[in-house]
């Protein structure tokens, strides 16, 4: 019988050690644990995934044995029924059925979490029957080779890990002999022998492991106005930029967007190796990587937006993983009128128009993004759109491209003509002020500007959209 129980017990424990945590919460020992765990669990920090109490029944009673949290200190070799004084929480943490000789388990995950979180001190567990339930149950004590054991499973960067803790103190106390100590005995008791008996209770304590503190990584994406790869004090955070978290096996664990001030933070991480990927917003490129000597104010994104791998130590919050963005300049390329409409500060896209103002179009001075937007969407003249209104819109897009360093050489003559037209005529003049030939010229200018903005003439459309021009 002894030999058989050893065989029953140790393969189960060994399997748990190798593959991870037991997922089964039933009151008897179970087979090998489930290998699978979600990536969400990987982000749950170093917190306890499960805690299981193992008690070996030496004499079965057929009764339920309830587990309670002990609420004050006791000494294995000194505690008595009287000195203990019923110091346990009346509500049960769980129970097992002492129906047969052998190992029994109870899920005590919540209790272990509370101990490790410091919600309450670890004074151990008390095992008892319900009121006046007999006959009593017997278990092996830690003075035997079938010691009460607490298995705690927690997540690490390499997956779940479990530790088996042998009881560091156990005894039973008996109301019939309320001043006797039984700390050195090989059996533990719970319950009543019969109606005339008085109650026995078992006390067990474990020393808990120290689990690694969670880590965090962050934290900033910004508009690098001077393209130098350094976070200057006047440069603003970039809202709504997607940041993805990977472990260094290239498995994506989480994704979030930067907040209104450009910040992101992945916290409650298991200490280990991670990197982040910044997803480039349309119309931008990443600042040069690793400029200067201060890692706290540089840009860490490579051309593909990915940082190098870094190790987060237990308890570490590393906020040096940042990315600078800017509008490409000096490439001489053009952007469509649609791009400028959506980047004039009235939608989810960032406002890149304002820094390029003021711009003059003949007699029209465009001084702010609201005016620019009204012109680009052809809503500035009061009435319905007309040829002048359309020309003005395309002209503004051309001049925004120029202010953004696009080469205007291909439309230099047309620009001069357009300035002249918008000096001589306002949008209200379309109906009466212009001759048929002049209207034709206006329409032709508008088409040329449209072609320029679309990259059909001139330096070509900026290819960082991935468009085929
Ligand atoms: Ca003992
Ligand atoms: Ca800068
Ligand atoms: Ca950095
Ligand atoms: Ca930072």
CSV table of C-alpha atoms and ligand atoms in Angstrom, one decimal:
chain,number,residue,atom,x,y,z
A,1,UNK,CA,0.0,0.0,0.0
A,2,UNK,CA,2.8,2.4,0.9
A,3,UNK,CA,4.7,1.6,-2.3
A,4,UNK,CA,1.6,2.1,-4.4
A,5,UNK,CA,0.8,5.5,-3.0
A,6,UNK,CA,4.3,6.7,-3.7
A,7,UNK,CA,3.9,5.6,-7.3
A,8,UNK,CA,0.6,7.4,-7.4
A,9,UNK,CA,1.9,10.6,-5.9
A,10,UNK,CA,5.3,11.3,-7.4
A,11,UNK,CA,4.5,10.9,-11.1
A,12,UNK,CA,1.8,13.5,-10.7
A,13,UNK,CA,4.1,15.9,-8.9
A,14,UNK,CA,6.9,15.3,-11.4
A,15,UNK,CA,4.6,15.9,-14.3
A,16,UNK,CA,3.5,19.2,-12.8
A,17,UNK,CA,7.1,20.3,-12.3
A,18,UNK,CA,7.9,19.7,-15.9
A,19,UNK,CA,4.9,21.0,-17.8
A,20,UNK,CA,3.4,23.6,-15.5
A,21,UNK,CA,0.4,24.1,-13.4
A,22,UNK,CA,-2.4,21.7,-12.6
A,23,UNK,CA,-5.6,23.3,-14.0
A,24,UNK,CA,-7.9,20.8,-12.2
A,25,UNK,CA,-9.5,22.0,-9.0
A,26,UNK,CA,-11.1,18.7,-8.0
A,27,UNK,CA,-10.4,17.2,-4.6
A,28,UNK,CA,-8.3,14.3,-5.9
A,29,UNK,CA,-4.9,14.3,-7.6
A,30,UNK,CA,-5.1,14.6,-11.3
A,31,UNK,CA,-3.1,13.8,-14.4
A,32,UNK,CA,-0.6,16.0,-16.2
A,33,UNK,CA,-1.4,19.6,-16.5
A,34,UNK,CA,-2.7,21.5,-19.5
A,35,UNK,CA,0.3,22.9,-21.5
A,36,UNK,CA,-1.6,25.7,-23.2
A,37,UNK,CA,-1.7,29.2,-21.9
A,38,UNK,CA,-2.9,32.4,-23.6
A,39,UNK,CA,-0.7,35.3,-24.4
A,40,UNK,CA,-3.0,37.3,-22.1
A,41,UNK,CA,-1.7,35.2,-19.3
A,42,UNK,CA,1.8,36.2,-20.2
A,43,UNK,CA,0.8,39.7,-19.4
A,44,UNK,CA,-0.7,38.9,-16.0
A,45,UNK,CA,2.6,39.7,-14.3
A,46,UNK,CA,4.2,37.3,-11.9
A,47,UNK,CA,1.1,36.8,-10.0
A,48,UNK,CA,0.0,33.4,-8.8
A,49,UNK,CA,-1.8,31.3,-11.3
A,50,UNK,CA,-2.8,28.5,-8.9
A,51,UNK,CA,-2.2,27.2,-5.5
A,52,UNK,CA,-3.1,23.7,-4.4
A,53,UNK,CA,-2.9,22.1,-1.0
A,54,UNK,CA,-1.9,18.4,-1.0
A,55,UNK,CA,-2.9,16.4,2.1
A,56,UNK,CA,-2.4,12.6,2.4
A,57,UNK,CA,-5.3,10.9,4.1
A,58,UNK,CA,-4.0,8.0,6.3
A,59,UNK,CA,-7.5,7.0,7.7
A,60,UNK,CA,-10.5,7.8,5.6
A,61,UNK,CA,-13.7,9.0,7.2
A,62,UNK,CA,-16.0,9.6,4.2
A,63,UNK,CA,-16.4,13.2,5.4
A,64,UNK,CA,-15.7,16.6,4.0
A,65,UNK,CA,-12.6,18.3,5.4
A,66,UNK,CA,-12.8,22.1,5.3
A,67,UNK,CA,-9.8,24.4,5.0
A,68,UNK,CA,-9.7,27.7,6.9
A,69,UNK,CA,-7.3,30.6,7.0
A,70,UNK,CA,-5.5,30.9,10.4
A,71,UNK,CA,-5.5,34.4,11.8
A,72,UNK,CA,-2.8,34.4,14.4
A,73,UNK,CA,0.7,33.1,15.1
A,74,UNK,CA,1.2,29.6,16.5
A,75,UNK,CA,4.2,27.4,17.4
A,76,UNK,CA,4.3,23.9,16.2
A,77,UNK,CA,5.9,22.5,19.3
A,78,UNK,CA,4.0,24.6,21.8
A,79,UNK,CA,0.5,25.4,20.5
A,80,UNK,CA,-2.5,23.8,22.3
A,81,UNK,CA,-6.3,24.0,21.8
A,82,UNK,CA,-6.5,26.6,24.6
A,83,UNK,CA,-3.5,28.7,23.5
A,84,UNK,CA,-4.7,28.7,19.8
A,85,UNK,CA,-8.1,30.0,20.9
A,86,UNK,CA,-9.9,29.3,17.7
A,87,UNK,CA,-7.9,31.9,15.7
A,88,UNK,CA,-9.2,31.1,12.2
A,89,UNK,CA,-11.5,32.7,9.7
A,90,UNK,CA,-14.9,31.1,10.0
A,91,UNK,CA,-15.5,31.0,6.2
A,92,UNK,CA,-14.0,28.0,4.5
A,93,UNK,CA,-11.5,28.4,1.6
A,94,UNK,CA,-12.4,25.0,0.2
A,95,UNK,CA,-12.8,21.4,1.1
A,96,UNK,CA,-11.9,17.8,0.1
A,97,UNK,CA,-13.6,14.5,0.7
A,98,UNK,CA,-11.6,12.2,2.9
A,99,UNK,CA,-13.1,9.2,1.3
A,100,UNK,CA,-10.1,7.0,0.8
A,101,UNK,CA,-6.5,6.5,1.7
A,102,UNK,CA,-4.2,8.7,-0.5
A,103,UNK,CA,-3.5,12.2,-1.7
A,104,UNK,CA,-6.3,14.8,-1.7
A,105,UNK,CA,-6.1,18.3,-3.1
A,106,UNK,CA,-7.8,21.6,-2.4
A,107,UNK,CA,-7.6,24.8,-4.5
A,108,UNK,CA,-6.4,27.5,-2.2
A,109,UNK,CA,-5.4,30.0,-5.0
A,110,UNK,CA,-7.3,32.9,-3.5
A,111,UNK,CA,-5.7,32.3,-0.1
A,112,UNK,CA,-2.2,32.1,-1.5
A,113,UNK,CA,-2.7,35.3,-3.6
A,114,UNK,CA,-3.9,37.1,-0.5
A,115,UNK,CA,-0.8,36.0,1.4
A,116,UNK,CA,1.6,36.9,-1.3
A,117,UNK,CA,-0.1,40.3,-1.9
A,118,UNK,CA,0.2,41.0,1.8
A,119,UNK,CA,-3.6,41.2,2.2
A,120,UNK,CA,-3.2,39.1,5.3
A,121,UNK,CA,-0.3,37.5,7.2
A,122,UNK,CA,0.6,33.9,6.5
A,123,UNK,CA,-0.2,32.0,9.7
A,124,UNK,CA,-1.1,28.9,7.7
A,125,UNK,CA,-4.2,26.7,7.4
A,126,UNK,CA,-6.6,25.0,9.7
A,127,UNK,CA,-8.4,21.7,8.7
A,128,UNK,CA,-11.6,20.8,10.4
A,129,UNK,CA,-14.9,18.9,9.9
A,130,UNK,CA,-18.3,20.6,9.8
A,131,UNK,CA,-20.0,20.7,13.2
A,132,UNK,CA,-20.2,17.4,15.0
A,133,UNK,CA,-19.3,15.3,11.9
A,134,UNK,CA,-17.8,12.0,12.8
A,135,UNK,CA,-15.8,9.7,12.6
A,136,UNK,CA,-12.7,11.9,12.4
A,137,UNK,CA,-10.2,12.0,9.5
A,138,UNK,CA,-6.5,11.4,9.8
A,139,UNK,CA,-3.6,12.7,7.7
A,140,UNK,CA,0.1,12.2,7.6
A,141,UNK,CA,2.2,14.9,9.2
A,142,UNK,CA,5.4,16.4,8.0
A,143,UNK,CA,7.2,14.0,10.4
A,144,UNK,CA,6.5,11.3,7.7
A,145,UNK,CA,7.5,11.0,4.0
A,146,UNK,CA,3.9,12.1,3.0
A,147,UNK,CA,4.1,15.6,4.2
A,148,UNK,CA,1.4,18.2,3.6
A,149,UNK,CA,2.5,20.1,0.5
A,150,UNK,CA,1.5,23.4,-1.1
A,151,UNK,CA,2.0,23.7,-4.9
A,152,UNK,CA,2.2,27.3,-6.2
A,153,UNK,CA,2.2,28.0,-9.9
A,154,UNK,CA,3.0,31.4,-11.3
A,155,UNK,CA,3.8,32.8,-14.7
A,156,UNK,CA,7.4,33.5,-15.9
A,157,UNK,CA,8.7,34.9,-19.2
A,158,UNK,CA,9.3,31.2,-20.2
A,159,UNK,CA,5.8,30.0,-19.3
A,160,UNK,CA,4.2,28.7,-16.1
A,161,UNK,CA,6.5,27.5,-13.3
A,162,UNK,CA,5.4,25.7,-10.2
A,163,UNK,CA,7.1,25.2,-6.8
A,164,UNK,CA,6.2,22.5,-4.3
A,165,UNK,CA,6.5,23.7,-0.7
A,166,UNK,CA,6.7,21.1,2.1
A,167,UNK,CA,4.9,22.1,5.3
A,168,UNK,CA,7.3,23.9,7.8
A,169,UNK,CA,5.0,23.3,10.7
A,170,UNK,CA,2.1,21.1,11.4
A,171,UNK,CA,0.2,19.7,14.4
A,172,UNK,CA,-3.3,19.0,15.6
A,173,UNK,CA,-5.1,20.4,18.6
A,174,UNK,CA,-7.7,18.6,20.7
A,175,UNK,CA,-10.5,20.1,22.8
A,176,UNK,CA,-10.4,17.0,25.1
A,177,UNK,CA,-6.8,17.7,26.1
A,178,UNK,CA,-6.8,21.4,25.6
A,179,UNK,CA,-3.4,22.1,27.1
A,180,UNK,CA,-1.4,19.3,25.3
A,181,UNK,CA,0.8,19.9,22.2
A,182,UNK,CA,1.1,17.3,19.5
A,183,UNK,CA,3.6,18.9,17.1
A,184,UNK,CA,5.9,15.9,16.8
A,185,UNK,CA,3.3,13.3,16.0
A,186,UNK,CA,3.1,11.5,12.7
A,187,UNK,CA,-0.7,11.9,12.3
A,188,UNK,CA,-2.9,14.9,12.1
A,189,UNK,CA,-6.6,14.8,12.9
A,190,UNK,CA,-9.8,16.6,12.1
A,191,UNK,CA,-13.3,16.1,13.4
A,192,UNK,CA,-14.9,13.9,16.1
A,193,UNK,CA,-14.4,10.2,16.9
A,194,UNK,CA,-18.1,9.9,18.0
A,195,UNK,CA,-20.9,11.8,19.6
A,196,UNK,CA,-19.2,11.9,23.0
A,197,UNK,CA,-15.8,13.0,21.6
A,198,UNK,CA,-14.5,16.6,21.5
A,199,UNK,CA,-13.2,18.3,18.3
A,200,UNK,CA,-9.8,17.8,16.8
A,201,UNK,CA,-8.3,20.4,14.4
A,202,UNK,CA,-5.2,20.3,12.2
A,203,UNK,CA,-2.8,23.3,11.8
A,204,UNK,CA,-0.4,23.5,8.8
A,205,UNK,CA,1.9,26.3,7.8
A,206,UNK,CA,4.1,26.8,4.7
A,207,UNK,CA,6.9,29.2,4.0
A,208,UNK,CA,5.9,31.1,0.8
A,209,UNK,CA,8.3,31.7,-2.1
A,210,UNK,CA,9.3,35.2,-3.2
A,211,UNK,CA,7.9,35.8,-6.6
A,212,UNK,CA,9.4,38.2,-9.1
A,213,UNK,CA,7.9,41.7,-9.2
A,214,UNK,CA,6.3,42.7,-12.5
A,215,UNK,CA,8.0,45.1,-14.9
A,216,UNK,CA,6.9,47.8,-17.3
A,217,UNK,CA,8.1,49.4,-20.6
A,218,UNK,CA,7.2,52.7,-22.2
A,219,UNK,CA,6.7,55.5,-23.0
A,220,UNK,CA,6.6,58.3,-25.6
A,221,UNK,CA,6.0,59.0,-29.3
A,222,UNK,CA,6.6,62.6,-30.4
A,223,UNK,CA,6.7,64.9,-33.4
A,224,UNK,CA,10.3,65.7,-33.9
A,225,UNK,CA,9.9,69.1,-35.4
A,226,UNK,CA,13.6,69.6,-36.3
A,227,UNK,CA,14.1,66.0,-37.3
A,228,UNK,CA,17.2,65.6,-35.1
A,229,UNK,CA,16.0,62.5,-33.3
A,230,UNK,CA,16.1,64.3,-29.9
A,231,UNK,CA,13.1,65.1,-27.7
A,232,UNK,CA,13.3,68.9,-27.5
A,233,UNK,CA,11.2,70.8,-25.0
A,234,UNK,CA,9.0,72.5,-27.6
A,235,UNK,CA,8.2,69.2,-29.4
A,236,UNK,CA,4.7,67.7,-28.9
A,237,UNK,CA,3.6,64.1,-28.2
A,238,UNK,CA,1.9,62.2,-31.0
A,239,UNK,CA,-1.6,60.9,-30.2
A,240,UNK,CA,-3.1,57.6,-31.5
A,241,UNK,CA,0.1,56.0,-32.7
A,242,UNK,CA,-0.1,52.2,-32.4
A,243,UNK,CA,2.6,50.5,-30.4
A,244,UNK,CA,2.9,46.7,-30.3
A,245,UNK,CA,4.7,44.7,-27.6
A,246,UNK,CA,6.6,41.6,-28.5
A,247,UNK,CA,8.7,39.1,-26.6
A,248,UNK,CA,12.1,38.4,-28.1
A,249,UNK,CA,10.8,35.3,-29.7
A,250,UNK,CA,8.9,37.7,-32.0
A,251,UNK,CA,5.5,36.8,-30.5
A,252,UNK,CA,3.2,39.8,-30.3
A,253,UNK,CA,1.8,40.0,-26.8
A,254,UNK,CA,-0.2,43.3,-26.8
A,255,UNK,CA,-1.0,46.4,-28.7
A,256,UNK,CA,-2.1,49.9,-27.6
A,257,UNK,CA,-2.3,53.4,-28.9
A,258,UNK,CA,-0.5,56.4,-27.5
A,259,UNK,CA,-2.7,58.7,-25.4
A,260,UNK,CA,-3.5,62.4,-26.1
A,261,UNK,CA,0.0,63.4,-24.8
A,262,UNK,CA,1.8,60.7,-26.9
A,263,UNK,CA,2.5,58.3,-24.1
A,264,UNK,CA,2.1,54.5,-23.9
A,265,UNK,CA,2.9,52.0,-21.2
A,266,UNK,CA,2.8,48.2,-21.1
A,267,UNK,CA,2.8,47.3,-17.4
A,268,UNK,CA,2.4,44.3,-15.2
A,269,UNK,CA,4.8,42.3,-17.3
A,270,UNK,CA,6.7,39.2,-16.3
A,271,UNK,CA,10.4,40.2,-16.1
A,272,UNK,CA,12.1,39.1,-19.2
A,273,UNK,CA,13.1,40.1,-22.8
A,274,UNK,CA,10.9,42.4,-24.8
A,275,UNK,CA,10.8,44.9,-27.7
A,276,UNK,CA,8.2,47.3,-29.1
A,277,UNK,CA,7.1,48.2,-32.6
A,278,UNK,CA,5.9,51.6,-33.5
A,279,UNK,CA,3.4,51.7,-36.4
A,280,UNK,CA,4.2,54.7,-38.6
A,281,UNK,CA,1.3,57.1,-39.1
A,282,UNK,CA,0.6,58.0,-42.8
A,283,UNK,CA,2.8,60.8,-44.2
A,284,UNK,CA,5.6,60.4,-41.6
A,285,UNK,CA,8.9,58.8,-41.3
A,286,UNK,CA,10.8,57.9,-38.1
A,287,UNK,CA,13.5,60.2,-36.7
A,288,UNK,CA,17.1,59.0,-36.8
A,289,UNK,CA,17.7,56.3,-34.2
A,290,UNK,CA,19.9,56.6,-31.1
A,291,UNK,CA,21.0,60.2,-31.6
A,292,UNK,CA,23.0,61.9,-28.8
A,293,UNK,CA,24.1,60.4,-25.6
A,294,UNK,CA,20.9,60.3,-23.5
A,295,UNK,CA,18.8,57.3,-24.1
A,296,UNK,CA,15.9,59.0,-22.2
A,297,UNK,CA,15.4,61.6,-24.9
A,298,UNK,CA,16.3,59.9,-28.1
A,299,UNK,CA,14.3,57.9,-30.7
A,300,UNK,CA,14.6,54.1,-30.5
A,301,UNK,CA,12.6,53.0,-33.5
A,302,UNK,CA,14.6,51.7,-36.5
A,303,UNK,CA,13.4,52.4,-40.1
A,304,UNK,CA,10.9,49.6,-39.7
A,305,UNK,CA,9.6,51.1,-36.4
A,306,UNK,CA,11.1,48.2,-34.3
A,307,UNK,CA,13.4,48.7,-31.3
A,308,UNK,CA,16.1,46.3,-30.2
A,309,UNK,CA,15.4,43.7,-27.6
A,310,UNK,CA,15.7,44.7,-24.0
A,311,UNK,CA,15.7,42.8,-20.7
A,312,UNK,CA,13.2,44.0,-18.0
A,313,UNK,CA,14.4,43.2,-14.5
A,314,UNK,CA,11.9,42.3,-11.8
A,315,UNK,CA,10.3,45.6,-10.6
A,316,UNK,CA,11.8,47.6,-13.4
A,317,UNK,CA,9.8,50.3,-15.2
A,318,UNK,CA,11.9,51.3,-18.3
A,319,UNK,CA,10.6,54.4,-20.0
A,320,UNK,CA,13.4,55.0,-22.4
A,321,UNK,CA,11.7,53.3,-25.4
A,322,UNK,CA,10.5,56.3,-27.5
A,323,UNK,CA,10.0,57.1,-31.2
A,324,UNK,CA,10.3,60.4,-33.0
A,325,UNK,CA,8.2,61.2,-36.1
A,326,UNK,CA,8.4,63.8,-38.7
A,327,UNK,CA,7.1,64.8,-42.2
A,328,UNK,CA,9.7,63.9,-44.8
A,329,UNK,CA,11.4,67.0,-46.3
A,330,UNK,CA,13.9,67.7,-49.0
A,331,UNK,CA,12.7,64.8,-51.1
A,332,UNK,CA,10.9,67.2,-53.3
A,333,UNK,CA,7.8,65.1,-53.5
A,334,UNK,CA,4.1,66.3,-53.6
A,335,UNK,CA,1.1,65.3,-51.6
A,336,UNK,CA,-2.5,65.2,-52.8
A,337,UNK,CA,-5.1,67.8,-51.9
A,338,UNK,CA,-6.9,65.0,-50.0
A,339,UNK,CA,-3.8,64.6,-47.8
A,340,UNK,CA,-3.8,68.3,-46.9
A,341,UNK,CA,-7.6,68.3,-46.3
A,342,UNK,CA,-7.2,65.5,-43.7
A,343,UNK,CA,-4.1,67.0,-42.1
A,344,UNK,CA,-5.5,70.4,-41.4
A,345,UNK,CA,-6.5,69.7,-37.8
A,346,UNK,CA,-10.1,68.6,-38.2
A,347,UNK,CA,-10.0,64.9,-37.9
A,348,UNK,CA,-8.1,62.0,-36.5
A,349,UNK,CA,-5.0,62.9,-38.5
A,350,UNK,CA,-2.5,65.2,-36.9
A,351,UNK,CA,-2.3,68.8,-38.1
A,352,UNK,CA,0.7,69.3,-40.3
A,353,UNK,CA,-0.7,72.3,-42.1
A,354,UNK,CA,-0.4,74.9,-39.4
A,355,UNK,CA,3.5,74.8,-39.3
A,356,UNK,CA,3.5,75.5,-43.0
A,357,UNK,CA,1.4,78.7,-42.7
A,358,UNK,CA,1.1,81.6,-43.6
A,359,UNK,CA,0.7,81.2,-47.3
A,360,UNK,CA,-0.4,83.8,-49.8
A,361,UNK,CA,-2.5,83.1,-52.9
A,362,UNK,CA,-2.7,86.3,-54.7
A,363,UNK,CA,-4.8,88.6,-52.5
A,364,UNK,CA,-5.7,85.7,-50.2
A,365,UNK,CA,-3.7,85.3,-47.1
A,366,UNK,CA,-4.1,81.9,-45.5
A,367,UNK,CA,-3.0,82.3,-41.9
A,368,UNK,CA,-4.5,79.4,-39.9
A,369,UNK,CA,-5.6,75.8,-40.4
A,370,UNK,CA,-9.3,76.7,-40.3
A,371,UNK,CA,-8.9,79.0,-43.3
A,372,UNK,CA,-6.7,76.5,-45.1
A,373,UNK,CA,-9.3,73.7,-44.5
A,374,UNK,CA,-12.2,75.9,-45.8
A,375,UNK,CA,-10.2,76.6,-49.0
A,376,UNK,CA,-9.2,73.0,-49.5
A,377,UNK,CA,-12.8,71.8,-49.1
A,378,UNK,CA,-14.0,74.6,-51.4
A,379,UNK,CA,-16.2,76.1,-48.7
A,380,UNK,CA,-14.8,79.6,-48.3
A,381,UNK,CA,-16.8,81.6,-50.9
A,382,UNK,CA,-20.3,81.4,-49.4
A,383,UNK,CA,-22.0,80.1,-52.5
A,384,UNK,CA,-21.5,76.9,-54.5
A,385,UNK,CA,-18.0,76.0,-55.8
A,386,UNK,CA,-16.8,77.5,-59.0
A,387,UNK,CA,-13.7,77.6,-61.2
A,388,UNK,CA,-11.9,80.2,-59.0
A,389,UNK,CA,-12.8,78.3,-55.8
A,390,UNK,CA,-11.5,75.0,-57.4
A,391,UNK,CA,-8.3,76.7,-58.6
A,392,UNK,CA,-7.7,78.3,-55.2
A,393,UNK,CA,-8.0,74.9,-53.5
A,394,UNK,CA,-5.5,73.2,-55.8
A,395,UNK,CA,-3.3,76.2,-55.7
A,396,UNK,CA,-3.2,76.1,-51.9
A,397,UNK,CA,-2.3,72.4,-52.0
A,398,UNK,CA,0.5,73.2,-54.4
A,399,UNK,CA,1.8,75.9,-52.1
A,400,UNK,CA,1.6,73.6,-49.1
A,401,UNK,CA,3.6,71.1,-51.0
A,402,UNK,CA,6.2,73.8,-51.7
A,403,UNK,CA,6.3,74.9,-48.1
A,404,UNK,CA,6.8,71.2,-47.2
A,405,UNK,CA,9.9,71.2,-49.5
A,406,UNK,CA,8.4,69.8,-52.6
A,407,UNK,CA,10.1,71.2,-55.8
A,408,UNK,CA,7.8,73.7,-57.4
A,409,UNK,CA,9.9,74.1,-60.6
A,410,UNK,CA,7.5,72.2,-62.8
A,411,UNK,CA,4.7,74.6,-62.1
A,412,UNK,CA,6.6,77.8,-61.5
A,413,UNK,CA,5.0,79.7,-64.5
A,414,UNK,CA,1.5,78.5,-63.5
A,415,UNK,CA,2.1,79.7,-59.9
A,416,UNK,CA,2.9,83.2,-61.2
A,417,UNK,CA,-0.2,83.2,-63.3
A,418,UNK,CA,-2.4,81.9,-60.5
A,419,UNK,CA,-1.1,84.6,-58.1
A,420,UNK,CA,-2.0,87.2,-60.7
A,421,UNK,CA,-5.5,85.8,-61.3
A,422,UNK,CA,-6.2,85.7,-57.5
A,423,UNK,CA,-4.9,89.2,-57.2
A,424,UNK,CA,-7.2,90.5,-60.0
A,425,UNK,CA,-10.3,88.4,-59.2
A,426,UNK,CA,-12.1,87.0,-56.2
A,427,UNK,CA,-14.3,83.9,-56.1
A,428,UNK,CA,-17.4,86.1,-56.6
A,429,UNK,CA,-16.1,87.2,-60.0
A,430,UNK,CA,-16.5,83.8,-61.6
A,431,UNK,CA,-20.0,84.5,-63.0
A,432,UNK,CA,-19.6,88.0,-64.4
A,433,UNK,CA,-15.9,89.2,-64.1
A,434,UNK,CA,-14.2,86.6,-66.3
A,435,UNK,CA,-14.4,86.1,-70.0
A,436,UNK,CA,-14.9,82.7,-71.5
A,437,UNK,CA,-11.2,82.5,-72.4
A,438,UNK,CA,-10.1,83.5,-68.9
A,439,UNK,CA,-12.4,80.8,-67.4
A,440,UNK,CA,-10.8,78.3,-69.7
A,441,UNK,CA,-7.4,79.4,-68.5
A,442,UNK,CA,-8.5,79.1,-64.9
A,443,UNK,CA,-9.8,75.6,-65.5
A,444,UNK,CA,-6.5,74.7,-67.2
A,445,UNK,CA,-4.4,76.0,-64.4
A,446,UNK,CA,-6.5,74.1,-61.9
A,447,UNK,CA,-6.0,70.8,-63.9
A,448,UNK,CA,-2.2,71.4,-64.0
A,449,UNK,CA,-2.1,72.0,-60.3
A,450,UNK,CA,-4.2,68.9,-59.7
A,451,UNK,CA,-1.8,66.8,-61.8
A,452,UNK,CA,1.2,68.3,-59.8
A,453,UNK,CA,-0.4,67.4,-56.5
A,454,UNK,CA,-1.1,63.9,-57.7
A,455,UNK,CA,2.5,63.5,-58.8
A,456,UNK,CA,1.6,63.2,-62.5
A,457,UNK,CA,3.9,66.2,-63.3
A,458,UNK,CA,6.7,67.6,-61.2
A,459,UNK,CA,8.8,65.6,-58.7
A,460,UNK,CA,6.2,62.9,-58.2
A,461,UNK,CA,4.0,61.9,-55.4
A,462,UNK,CA,5.6,61.1,-52.0
A,463,UNK,CA,6.1,57.4,-52.1
A,464,UNK,CA,5.9,56.7,-48.4
A,465,UNK,CA,2.2,56.1,-48.8
A,466,UNK,CA,3.1,53.0,-50.8
A,467,UNK,CA,0.9,54.3,-53.6
A,468,UNK,CA,1.6,53.5,-57.3
A,469,UNK,CA,2.0,56.9,-58.9
B,1,LIG,CA1,4.5,18.2,13.1
B,2,LIG,CA1,14.0,67.2,-31.9
B,3,LIG,CA1,15.5,55.8,-25.8
B,4,LIG,CA1,10.7,58.1,-22.5
